[in-house]
Amino acid sequence: MIINKNGLLLVLFLIFFSNFLSAQKDFKNGNGFYKKERQSLQASIHKNFYDKASGYYVVVVDPAKREKKNGYLREYTYIWSLCALYQAANEIEKLEPKAKLMAPLLKIMYDYFKPAPPKPGFSDYIMKLKPGERYYDDNEWIGITALDAYSRTKQKSDLELGKLIYDFIMSGYDQTLGGGIYWKEGSASSKNTCSNGPGVLVALQLYQATKNKAYLDTAIKIFNWTKEKLQAPSTLYYDNIRTKDGSISKPVLSYNTGTMLQANIYLYEITGDKKYLQEANVMADSSLSFFYAHDKFRDGFWFNAVLLRAYQHLLKYNSDKKYILGFKKCLDDALKNNKNEDGLFVGKEGVQSLVEHGGMLEILARYAWIENKYNLSEPNSSLSTVSKK
């Protein structure tokens, strides 16, 4: 068969257009799109952030942008980034139980572990390389993930890690300003939503795992304090309260709202009190309009991942698809406009840090689960389950 030049161009155009339509269909309707994106990002993170020679991850790709602290170069990542990867690994294992990603990460994280009084906990940096400080929120993210994993695997070591984290964070609780947990050990300048909201979650997860009422009592006590001191009129949450004068630092970030939104959902599950579910629905509406109305993420990927945890949890009790679809528009925008040729995400200052990539990895793993269970393309207001044989 002979095809002239114009005919060949037509054939090539039809092939390209067919592939384009197929890709668009995957993008809009699921069909494993987010799973493929997650797999691609996972490989890019390993290639660009993992230092095989040392066995550690680097905090940023560009060596010139790595931080010096107290005269020492922080070549490797802070534990916060590993917290992000650890939660992402848990979400991936929910989809692929044989992946076994969490254990290697936890092994690395124990190089940051500081068994010092008043209670053992994780430092922000590798102990043998001039360690820094112990942050209560860093430890809480680890505890949340370990207890998430325990609910899935019933592995005793995850429960024990959750208990260890609880003991450490409660060493940061006192009655200054009537209660609450400080942001970091050795600093009494502020009590933050980011150290109290996730502290509530650790306590609630421990109650669910053990049915020890002391954990529930603690959770409610810290929850009520945080709500009283740091909730904005919008029902979202401010950043922190200063202990010196009780003044409020008022940035509103998605992760702070996310932990307190999810705390309401857990409290509804545990107590059956509908006021918590009502509050969760109100907060979800407020957060949707504040964070996702313009189809672009207004703060970092990892912060948004924490709020997505609450949205996904809320699906058990509120099937309205608007929260997941509103978030999805921002996710799709980032996938379309913020990736470079290496499959990494860039911002105004170039390639973003490991913690942001860990946050995006968690987001993609969660959407891989969502697209497998729900039909995201339906235009009606209720999220329907995809039929699975």
Coordinates of C-alpha atoms in Angstrom, one line a residue, residues 5 62 103 118-119 142 172 321 325 378:
K5 CA 2.9 12.6 2.2
D62 CA 20.6 21.3 44.8
A103 CA 10.1 -0.7 57.6
P118 CA 12.3 13.3 80.3
K119 CA 11.0 10.8 77.7
I142 CA 5.3 9.5 63.3
G172 CA 5.4 18.9 76.5
K321 CA -18.2 14.6 46.4
L325 CA -13.5 17.1 43.6
E378 CA -19.9 11.7 38.0

